[in-house]
CSV table of C-alpha atoms in Angstrom, one decimal:
chain,number,residue,atom,x,y,z
Z,26,MET,CA,-1.1,10.4,-0.4
Z,27,THR,CA,1.3,7.8,-1.6
Z,28,GLU,CA,1.0,4.2,-0.5
Z,29,SER,CA,4.3,4.5,1.4
Z,30,ALA,CA,3.1,7.6,3.3
Z,31,ILE,CA,-0.1,5.7,4.3
Z,32,GLN,CA,2.0,2.7,5.5
Z,33,THR,CA,4.2,5.0,7.6
Z,34,GLN,CA,1.2,6.6,9.3
Z,35,VAL,CA,-0.3,3.2,10.3
Z,36,ALA,CA,3.0,1.4,11.0
Z,37,PRO,CA,2.6,-1.0,13.9
Z,38,ILE,CA,4.3,-0.2,17.2
Z,39,ASP,CA,7.3,-2.4,18.0
Z,40,PRO,CA,7.0,-3.2,21.7
Z,41,ALA,CA,10.6,-4.3,21.8
Z,42,ALA,CA,11.6,-0.7,21.1
Z,43,LEU,CA,9.7,0.6,24.1
Z,44,ASP,CA,10.5,0.5,27.8
Z,45,GLY,CA,8.0,-1.1,30.1
Z,46,PHE,CA,6.1,2.0,31.0
Z,47,GLU,CA,5.7,3.0,27.3
Z,48,GLN,CA,4.5,-0.5,26.5
Z,49,LEU,CA,1.8,-0.3,29.2
Z,50,LEU,CA,0.7,3.2,28.1
Z,51,ALA,CA,0.4,1.8,24.5
Z,52,MET,CA,-1.8,-1.0,25.8
Z,53,ARG,CA,-3.9,1.4,27.9
Z,54,ASP,CA,-4.4,3.7,24.9
Z,55,GLY,CA,-5.3,0.8,22.5
Z,56,ARG,CA,-2.1,1.1,20.4
Z,57,LEU,CA,-1.0,-2.4,21.5
Z,58,PRO,CA,-3.4,-5.2,22.4
Z,59,ALA,CA,-4.2,-5.8,26.0
Z,60,ALA,CA,-3.3,-9.1,27.7
Z,61,PRO,CA,-5.8,-11.8,26.8
Z,62,ILE,CA,-6.7,-12.3,30.5
Z,63,ALA,CA,-8.2,-8.8,30.5
Z,64,GLU,CA,-10.9,-10.0,28.0
Z,65,THR,CA,-11.3,-13.4,29.7
Z,66,LEU,CA,-12.2,-11.9,33.1
Z,67,GLY,CA,-13.8,-8.7,31.7
Z,68,PHE,CA,-11.4,-6.1,33.2
Z,69,ALA,CA,-13.3,-2.8,33.2
Z,70,GLY,CA,-10.3,-0.4,33.5
Z,71,PHE,CA,-6.5,-0.3,33.4
Z,72,ASP,CA,-4.2,2.6,34.1
Z,73,VAL,CA,-0.5,3.3,34.8
Z,74,PRO,CA,-0.5,6.8,36.2
Z,75,GLU,CA,3.3,6.7,36.9
Z,76,ARG,CA,6.2,4.4,36.8
Z,77,GLY,CA,5.9,1.9,39.6
Z,78,THR,CA,2.1,2.0,39.8
Z,79,ALA,CA,-0.6,0.0,38.0
Z,80,ILE,CA,-4.4,0.0,38.5
Z,81,PHE,CA,-6.9,-2.6,37.3
Z,82,GLU,CA,-10.7,-2.5,37.7
Z,83,LEU,CA,-13.4,-5.1,37.4
Z,84,ASP,CA,-17.2,-5.0,37.8
Z,85,PRO,CA,-18.1,-8.2,39.7
Z,86,GLU,CA,-20.5,-10.4,37.8
Z,87,LEU,CA,-22.2,-13.7,38.5
Z,88,ARG,CA,-19.7,-15.5,36.2
Z,89,HIS,CA,-17.0,-14.6,38.7
Z,90,TYR,CA,-18.7,-16.4,41.6
Z,91,ASN,CA,-17.5,-19.5,43.4
Z,92,PRO,CA,-20.0,-22.1,44.8
Z,93,ILE,CA,-20.5,-20.2,48.1
Z,94,GLY,CA,-22.0,-17.1,46.4
Z,95,SER,CA,-19.2,-14.6,46.2
Z,96,VAL,CA,-16.4,-13.6,43.8
Z,97,HIS,CA,-13.9,-16.4,43.5
Z,98,GLY,CA,-10.5,-15.9,45.1
Z,99,GLY,CA,-8.8,-16.6,41.8
Z,100,VAL,CA,-10.4,-13.5,40.4
Z,101,PHE,CA,-9.0,-11.5,43.3
Z,102,ALA,CA,-5.6,-13.1,42.8
Z,103,THR,CA,-5.6,-12.4,39.1
Z,104,LEU,CA,-6.4,-8.7,39.6
Z,105,LEU,CA,-3.8,-8.4,42.4
Z,106,ASP,CA,-1.2,-10.3,40.4
Z,107,SER,CA,-1.8,-8.1,37.3
Z,108,ALA,CA,-1.5,-5.0,39.4
Z,109,CYS,CA,1.8,-6.2,41.1
Z,110,GLY,CA,3.2,-7.4,37.8
Z,111,CYS,CA,2.4,-4.4,35.8
Z,112,ALA,CA,3.7,-2.1,38.5
Z,113,VAL,CA,7.0,-3.9,38.1
Z,114,HIS,CA,6.6,-4.0,34.3
Z,115,SER,CA,6.3,-0.2,34.3
Z,116,THR,CA,9.9,0.1,35.7
Z,117,LEU,CA,11.6,-2.0,33.0
Z,118,ALA,CA,14.1,-0.6,30.6
Z,119,VAL,CA,14.1,-1.4,26.9
Z,120,GLY,CA,15.2,-5.0,26.5
Z,121,GLU,CA,14.3,-6.1,30.1
Z,122,GLY,CA,11.7,-8.6,31.0
Z,123,TYR,CA,10.3,-10.0,34.3
Z,124,THR,CA,8.5,-13.0,35.7
Z,125,SER,CA,6.7,-13.4,39.0
Z,126,LEU,CA,8.5,-15.5,41.6
Z,127,ASP,CA,5.6,-15.6,44.1
Z,128,LEU,CA,2.3,-14.1,45.0
Z,129,THR,CA,0.9,-14.1,48.5
Z,130,VAL,CA,-2.7,-13.1,48.8
Z,131,LYS,CA,-4.7,-12.2,51.9
Z,132,PHE,CA,-8.5,-12.3,51.5
Z,133,LEU,CA,-10.1,-9.8,54.0
Z,134,LYS,CA,-13.8,-9.5,52.9
Z,135,PRO,CA,-16.1,-11.1,50.4
Z,136,VAL,CA,-17.1,-9.4,47.2
Z,137,THR,CA,-20.4,-9.8,45.4
Z,138,VAL,CA,-22.1,-8.0,42.5
Z,139,ASP,CA,-23.4,-5.5,45.1
Z,140,SER,CA,-19.9,-4.5,46.1
Z,141,GLY,CA,-19.5,-2.2,43.1
Z,142,ARG,CA,-16.5,-1.9,40.9
Z,143,ILE,CA,-13.4,-3.4,42.5
Z,144,ARG,CA,-10.0,-1.7,42.0
Z,145,ALA,CA,-6.5,-3.3,42.4
Z,146,VAL,CA,-3.7,-0.7,43.0
Z,147,GLY,CA,-0.2,-2.1,42.6
Z,148,THR,CA,2.9,-0.4,43.7
Z,149,VAL,CA,6.6,-1.2,43.5
Z,150,LEU,CA,8.1,-1.2,47.0
Z,151,GLN,CA,11.7,-2.0,45.9
Z,152,ARG,CA,13.3,-2.3,42.5
Z,153,GLY,CA,16.8,-3.7,42.3
Z,154,ARG,CA,18.9,-4.8,39.4
Z,155,ARG,CA,17.6,-8.4,39.4
Z,156,THR,CA,14.5,-8.5,41.7
Z,157,ALA,CA,11.6,-6.3,42.5
Z,158,LEU,CA,9.1,-6.4,45.4
Z,159,ALA,CA,5.5,-5.1,44.7
Z,160,GLU,CA,2.3,-4.9,46.7
Z,161,ALA,CA,-1.3,-4.5,45.6
Z,162,LYS,CA,-4.4,-3.6,47.5
Z,163,LEU,CA,-7.9,-4.5,46.3
Z,164,TYR,CA,-10.8,-2.1,47.2
Z,165,ASP,CA,-14.5,-2.5,46.7
Z,166,GLY,CA,-16.8,0.2,45.3
Z,167,ARG,CA,-17.0,1.9,48.7
Z,168,GLY,CA,-13.2,2.2,49.0
Z,169,LYS,CA,-13.0,-0.6,51.6
Z,170,LEU,CA,-9.9,-2.9,51.5
Z,171,VAL,CA,-11.1,-6.4,50.6
Z,172,ALA,CA,-7.8,-8.1,49.7
Z,173,TYR,CA,-4.0,-7.6,49.8
Z,174,ALA,CA,-1.1,-9.2,48.0
Z,175,SER,CA,2.7,-9.0,47.8
Z,176,SER,CA,4.8,-10.4,44.9
Z,177,SER,CA,8.5,-10.9,44.2
Z,178,CYS,CA,9.5,-10.6,40.6
Z,179,MET,CA,12.8,-11.6,38.8
Z,180,ILE,CA,14.1,-9.0,36.3
Z,181,PHE,CA,16.1,-10.3,33.3
Z,182,ALA,CA,17.6,-8.9,30.1
């Protein structure tokens, strides 16, 4: 095989040539690097089953705890923000970007290492030309709702 043929086979993916859904699929499949926050917190799973939906999972560990002995609300917020944001990201056309304008989180139940894998499911509720509204629900390992969030995002080209 010639050197140019080898380079063609392993050519890096240009994320700018992909729409948002394709970018997230490439991250999920390891063809693009994941966001650094995923490694920082130890995300256990990530999926984008369809446009407008994103799922993040995490196995609670002691390192995620606050001083009162449960998973810190910032960990909840990060998972919920990731799910909302990536749900919106999955709707972007090539050349579009977004940023979060706000995030409102409601904490419903504590999570500990005994809660099992937690799962944040984000869904786009409304996608306009310049703004999007998304929600995310966080479930414990038994499928109980433990937190809820909503987020507004600004879309830009």
